[in-house]
Each structure stands twice: as C-alpha cells, then as structure tokens.
Amino acid sequence: ARTRVMFRVVGGALGAAGVAAYWRTPRGRQTAARAEELPRRPVFDVAVVGGGLVGLAVAREAAARGASVVLLEREAAVAASASGGNTGLGHTGYDAPEGSLERRLLRRAISLHPGLYRSFGLGLSHVRKCGSMVVAWTPEQLAKLDEVLGENTGAGDTDAYRVNAEELRELEPALSPAALGAVVCPNEAVVEPWLIPIGYAESARLHGADLRLSTEVISA
C-alpha cells in the first residue's frame, strides 16, 4: 500500500532525487513509520459531492461503468432539498430554447426514461401522463399559439395540437371562460419527485457506490 504525505518545502521543490534522499534520513524514516500507523483511508476513483438528483445520477452512472465511487451528502437523507421538494413535472422540452443543451437533455431524458425505470424495478404506473396546456388569455397570446405549436414540433413532440375556445372548455370545463384557446401537450407528465432519486441511490449502492449521509464537505 502506498501512503501519500504532503511536504512543505522552503526555497523550491524537492525534486525526485531530493524526495528519495529525504526518505533515507532519520526524520524521513520517522515520518514513514508514523504514516504506517495511521488508519488506512479508502481511495475512490470518483467522489460526488451532494446527494440530489444530479449527484445520484452521476454516482450511479460512474459505479455502473466500474468506477469506485463515494457520494457525500450533508443531510441525513438523499434528495433532501430541491430534488425531493419540486413539482415532479416531466417536460417535453418545447419551452427550452431551440438548439440549447437544455432541450437536447430533455429529449434524451425522455428516451432514456422507460429503460431507467425498468432498471430500477419500477413500472411506468408511477408516471401520470396528464399532459399540459399553454392557454391564451389575450389576442396577442392567441396569435402566438401557432409559434408554440411549432416549438413543440421542433422539440420532437409531434403529438401536441391546438384547440379553440370551445374545444378548450370541453377539455377543461372549470377553466375561466376568458380563455381564448390553447396548445395541448399530452406527453407532459408528473412523477413522484422522491421516487427517481431513491431509485438512483439504490441502483448506485447495488453497483458498489459508497453513499455517506450526514457527511459535509468543508474543503477540497
């Protein structure tokens, strides 16, 4: 086993020859002996700081690819902040800027989602594909609905469609009669915000990742 020791040298670097000479001195031998008495700390290929959705996904992916991984989360549970307290909306990407990384990632996430759920041992019954609507309340907004529909098509969501005021009230009778029309996005969904982070955490653990909760990183 190899022990790393930090040196503080005044007047310049030791250099390879200087390091080798140091270990032969009485002080060097004493330092090495003390280091051998210290408890061994595991060395990981990847250290992930933060047990939110992104951190857990990175930890799981790295572990699944064979890396040794440690994840450090200061709270007593994973997804204890924004990742576990959001609305759980699954977006199709139409409102992300065209050509942006956000839109590309949203579309890729949609394609990966079914396989990811299966790998976690979950069914798609946990996904409520309720859809969403972009409602126009003014003539100016109504004139832009075709543009919104085009954004859906450009993002790869070809199932979106436009409805007029009468059709909108048939779909949503409780909506205010002031609504003038809408674009319906049937593929948008709601998921349980805790479910996917927990799935990532368990999958990461099964792939050998070391998940350390109540562990705060104070410096690097």
GROMACS .gro file of C-alpha atoms in nm:
model
  220
    1ALA     CA    1   0.000   0.000   0.000
    2ARG     CA    2   0.119   0.349  -0.080
    3THR     CA    3   0.088   0.638   0.165
    4ARG     CA    4   0.078   0.993   0.041
    5VAL     CA    5   0.249   1.257   0.251
    6MET     CA    6   0.229   1.630   0.190
    7PHE     CA    7   0.560   1.820   0.210
    8ARG     CA    8   0.606   2.189   0.268
    9VAL     CA    9   0.944   2.290   0.127
   10VAL     CA   10   1.104   2.631   0.171
   11GLY     CA   11   1.306   2.760  -0.120
   12GLY     CA   12   1.179   2.539  -0.402
   13ALA     CA   13   1.066   2.187  -0.491
   14LEU     CA   14   1.250   1.882  -0.365
   15GLY     CA   15   1.265   1.707  -0.699
   16ALA     CA   16   1.266   1.328  -0.742
   17ALA     CA   17   1.620   1.282  -0.612
   18GLY     CA   18   1.551   1.505  -0.312
   19VAL     CA   19   1.236   1.309  -0.223
   20ALA     CA   20   1.423   0.979  -0.240
   21ALA     CA   21   1.704   1.122  -0.024
   22TYR     CA   22   1.453   1.254   0.229
   23TRP     CA   23   1.310   0.907   0.297
   24ARG     CA   24   1.662   0.784   0.388
   25THR     CA   25   1.710   1.047   0.658
   26PRO     CA   26   1.615   0.975   1.024
   27ARG     CA   27   1.329   1.224   1.002
   28GLY     CA   28   1.205   1.069   0.678
   29ARG     CA   29   1.209   0.719   0.828
   30GLN     CA   30   1.024   0.852   1.133
   31THR     CA   31   0.758   1.016   0.913
   32ALA     CA   32   0.711   0.693   0.718
   33ALA     CA   33   0.676   0.493   1.038
   34ARG     CA   34   0.411   0.729   1.173
   35ALA     CA   35   0.223   0.713   0.842
   36GLU     CA   36   0.217   0.333   0.856
   37GLU     CA   37   0.043   0.354   1.194
   38LEU     CA   38  -0.240   0.572   1.062
   39PRO     CA   39  -0.570   0.401   0.972
   40ARG     CA   40  -0.594   0.330   0.601
   41ARG     CA   41  -0.838   0.552   0.415
   42PRO     CA   42  -1.001   0.410   0.104
   43VAL     CA   43  -0.916   0.579  -0.225
   44PHE     CA   44  -1.201   0.620  -0.475
   45ASP     CA   45  -1.197   0.683  -0.847
   46VAL     CA   46  -1.487   0.928  -0.820
   47ALA     CA   47  -1.609   1.146  -0.533
   48VAL     CA   48  -1.952   1.305  -0.578
   49VAL     CA   49  -2.050   1.594  -0.350
   50GLY     CA   50  -2.424   1.619  -0.300
   51GLY     CA   51  -2.697   1.355  -0.291
   52GLY     CA   52  -2.955   1.534  -0.503
   53LEU     CA   53  -3.087   1.400  -0.831
   54VAL     CA   54  -2.785   1.505  -1.038
   55GLY     CA   55  -2.531   1.379  -0.785
   56LEU     CA   56  -2.708   1.045  -0.751
   57ALA     CA   57  -2.734   1.006  -1.128
   58VAL     CA   58  -2.362   1.075  -1.168
   59ALA     CA   59  -2.274   0.835  -0.886
   60ARG     CA   60  -2.491   0.560  -1.029
   61GLU     CA   61  -2.359   0.602  -1.384
   62ALA     CA   62  -1.995   0.603  -1.271
   63ALA     CA   63  -2.048   0.297  -1.050
   64ALA     CA   64  -2.231   0.113  -1.327
   65ARG     CA   65  -1.929   0.173  -1.552
   66GLY     CA   66  -1.700   0.008  -1.299
   67ALA     CA   67  -1.555   0.304  -1.111
   68SER     CA   68  -1.522   0.303  -0.733
   69VAL     CA   69  -1.749   0.583  -0.612
   70VAL     CA   70  -1.817   0.766  -0.289
   71LEU     CA   71  -2.108   1.009  -0.259
   72LEU     CA   72  -2.104   1.265   0.024
   73GLU     CA   73  -2.430   1.424   0.138
   74ARG     CA   74  -2.451   1.658   0.435
   75GLU     CA   75  -2.817   1.584   0.509
   76ALA     CA   76  -2.944   1.265   0.674
   77ALA     CA   77  -3.128   1.158   0.358
   78VAL     CA   78  -3.080   1.179  -0.017
   79ALA     CA   79  -3.286   1.430  -0.219
   80ALA     CA   80  -3.345   1.631   0.098
   81SER     CA   81  -3.356   1.969  -0.079
   82ALA     CA   82  -3.478   2.077  -0.423
   83SER     CA   83  -3.462   1.727  -0.574
   84GLY     CA   84  -3.719   1.600  -0.327
   85GLY     CA   85  -3.932   1.913  -0.299
   86ASN     CA   86  -4.012   2.002  -0.659
   87THR     CA   87  -4.336   1.958  -0.852
   88GLY     CA   88  -4.213   1.648  -1.036
   89LEU     CA   89  -4.305   1.774  -1.382
   90GLY     CA   90  -4.167   1.583  -1.678
   91HIS     CA   91  -4.130   1.829  -1.966
   92THR     CA   92  -4.121   1.760  -2.339
   93GLY     CA   93  -3.874   2.043  -2.394
   94TYR     CA   94  -4.084   2.273  -2.611
   95ASP     CA   95  -4.024   2.577  -2.391
   96ALA     CA   96  -3.646   2.531  -2.380
   97PRO     CA   97  -3.452   2.745  -2.630
   98GLU     CA   98  -3.413   2.587  -2.973
   99GLY     CA   99  -3.073   2.422  -3.014
  100SER     CA  100  -2.997   2.456  -2.643
  101LEU     CA  101  -2.832   2.196  -2.424
  102GLU     CA  102  -3.143   2.203  -2.203
  103ARG     CA  103  -3.368   2.093  -2.490
  104ARG     CA  104  -3.127   1.820  -2.602
  105LEU     CA  105  -3.103   1.683  -2.248
  106LEU     CA  106  -3.481   1.692  -2.201
  107ARG     CA  107  -3.538   1.496  -2.521
  108ARG     CA  108  -3.265   1.245  -2.434
  109ALA     CA  109  -3.413   1.203  -2.085
  110ILE     CA  110  -3.750   1.116  -2.240
  111SER     CA  111  -3.593   0.840  -2.448
  112LEU     CA  112  -3.398   0.701  -2.150
  113HIS     CA  113  -3.684   0.722  -1.902
  114PRO     CA  114  -3.864   0.387  -1.968
  115GLY     CA  115  -3.544   0.184  -1.959
  116LEU     CA  116  -3.427   0.366  -1.649
  117TYR     CA  117  -3.749   0.284  -1.465
  118ARG     CA  118  -3.720  -0.082  -1.564
  119SER     CA  119  -3.360  -0.093  -1.438
  120PHE     CA  120  -3.486   0.036  -1.102
  121GLY     CA  121  -3.754  -0.233  -1.089
  122LEU     CA  122  -4.030   0.026  -1.129
  123GLY     CA  123  -4.325   0.032  -1.363
  124LEU     CA  124  -4.448   0.329  -1.561
  125SER     CA  125  -4.760   0.326  -1.345
  126HIS     CA  126  -4.566   0.569  -1.127
  127VAL     CA  127  -4.580   0.823  -1.411
  128ARG     CA  128  -4.901   1.023  -1.451
  129LYS     CA  129  -4.907   1.135  -1.813
  130CYS     CA  130  -5.169   1.404  -1.755
  131GLY     CA  131  -5.045   1.645  -2.021
  132SER     CA  132  -5.034   2.022  -2.000
  133MET     CA  133  -5.178   2.323  -2.178
  134VAL     CA  134  -5.042   2.657  -2.292
  135VAL     CA  135  -5.350   2.877  -2.260
  136ALA     CA  136  -5.401   3.208  -2.439
  137TRP     CA  137  -5.581   3.477  -2.241
  138THR     CA  138  -5.530   3.773  -2.475
  139PRO     CA  139  -5.550   3.821  -2.852
  140GLU     CA  140  -5.171   3.869  -2.853
  141GLN     CA  141  -5.117   3.533  -2.682
  142LEU     CA  142  -5.370   3.369  -2.913
  143ALA     CA  143  -5.172   3.488  -3.215
  144LYS     CA  144  -4.860   3.319  -3.076
  145LEU     CA  145  -5.014   2.973  -3.029
  146ASP     CA  146  -4.903   2.858  -3.373
  147GLU     CA  147  -4.549   2.953  -3.272
  148VAL     CA  148  -4.586   2.749  -2.953
  149LEU     CA  149  -4.712   2.452  -3.154
  150GLY     CA  150  -4.415   2.489  -3.386
  151GLU     CA  151  -4.181   2.483  -3.088
  152ASN     CA  152  -4.334   2.153  -2.979
  153THR     CA  153  -4.283   2.005  -3.322
  154GLY     CA  154  -3.929   2.138  -3.336
  155ALA     CA  155  -3.853   1.979  -3.000
  156GLY     CA  156  -3.972   1.640  -3.128
  157ASP     CA  157  -4.318   1.636  -2.969
  158THR     CA  158  -4.542   1.569  -3.268
  159ASP     CA  159  -4.846   1.480  -3.055
  160ALA     CA  160  -4.913   1.838  -2.944
  161TYR     CA  161  -5.215   2.009  -3.102
  162ARG     CA  162  -5.407   2.334  -3.094
  163VAL     CA  163  -5.765   2.381  -2.970
  164ASN     CA  164  -6.004   2.676  -2.994
  165ALA     CA  165  -6.202   2.824  -2.704
  166GLU     CA  166  -6.495   2.585  -2.740
  167GLU     CA  167  -6.273   2.276  -2.758
  168LEU     CA  168  -6.071   2.402  -2.463
  169ARG     CA  169  -6.382   2.431  -2.245
  170GLU     CA  170  -6.478   2.073  -2.337
  171LEU     CA  171  -6.136   1.957  -2.218
  172GLU     CA  172  -6.129   2.178  -1.907
  173PRO     CA  173  -6.483   2.282  -1.806
  174ALA     CA  174  -6.358   2.451  -1.488
  175LEU     CA  175  -6.131   2.686  -1.681
  176SER     CA  176  -6.233   3.051  -1.694
  177PRO     CA  177  -6.449   3.141  -1.997
  178ALA     CA  178  -6.198   3.419  -2.065
  179ALA     CA  179  -5.961   3.161  -2.215
  180LEU     CA  180  -5.936   3.205  -2.593
  181GLY     CA  181  -5.759   2.887  -2.697
  182ALA     CA  182  -5.464   2.665  -2.613
  183VAL     CA  183  -5.194   2.428  -2.728
  184VAL     CA  184  -5.235   2.086  -2.566
  185CYS     CA  185  -4.915   1.894  -2.486
  186PRO     CA  186  -5.040   1.543  -2.400
  187ASN     CA  187  -4.696   1.392  -2.337
  188GLU     CA  188  -4.604   1.607  -2.040
  189ALA     CA  189  -4.622   1.411  -1.716
  190VAL     CA  190  -4.597   1.422  -1.338
  191VAL     CA  191  -4.369   1.187  -1.146
  192GLU     CA  192  -4.311   1.134  -0.774
  193PRO     CA  193  -4.008   1.359  -0.705
  194TRP     CA  194  -3.873   1.125  -0.437
  195LEU     CA  195  -3.906   0.808  -0.641
  196ILE     CA  196  -3.638   0.860  -0.906
  197PRO     CA  197  -3.368   0.986  -0.662
  198ILE     CA  198  -3.430   0.686  -0.436
  199GLY     CA  199  -3.412   0.459  -0.740
  200TYR     CA  200  -3.080   0.613  -0.840
  201ALA     CA  201  -2.948   0.580  -0.484
  202GLU     CA  202  -3.039   0.212  -0.454
  203SER     CA  203  -2.904   0.135  -0.801
  204ALA     CA  204  -2.578   0.316  -0.719
  205ARG     CA  205  -2.548   0.117  -0.397
  206LEU     CA  206  -2.609  -0.212  -0.577
  207HIS     CA  207  -2.330  -0.118  -0.820
  208GLY     CA  208  -2.093  -0.074  -0.526
  209ALA     CA  209  -2.110   0.301  -0.460
  210ASP     CA  210  -2.045   0.413  -0.102
  211LEU     CA  211  -2.323   0.656  -0.001
  212ARG     CA  212  -2.227   0.859   0.305
  213LEU     CA  213  -2.508   1.063   0.455
  214SER     CA  214  -2.472   1.329   0.727
  215THR     CA  215  -2.127   1.396   0.582
  216GLU     CA  216  -2.046   1.757   0.495
  217VAL     CA  217  -1.757   1.854   0.270
  218ILE     CA  218  -1.590   2.162   0.416
  219SER     CA  219  -1.287   2.192   0.187
  220ALA     CA  220  -1.125   2.030  -0.113
   0.00000   0.00000   0.00000
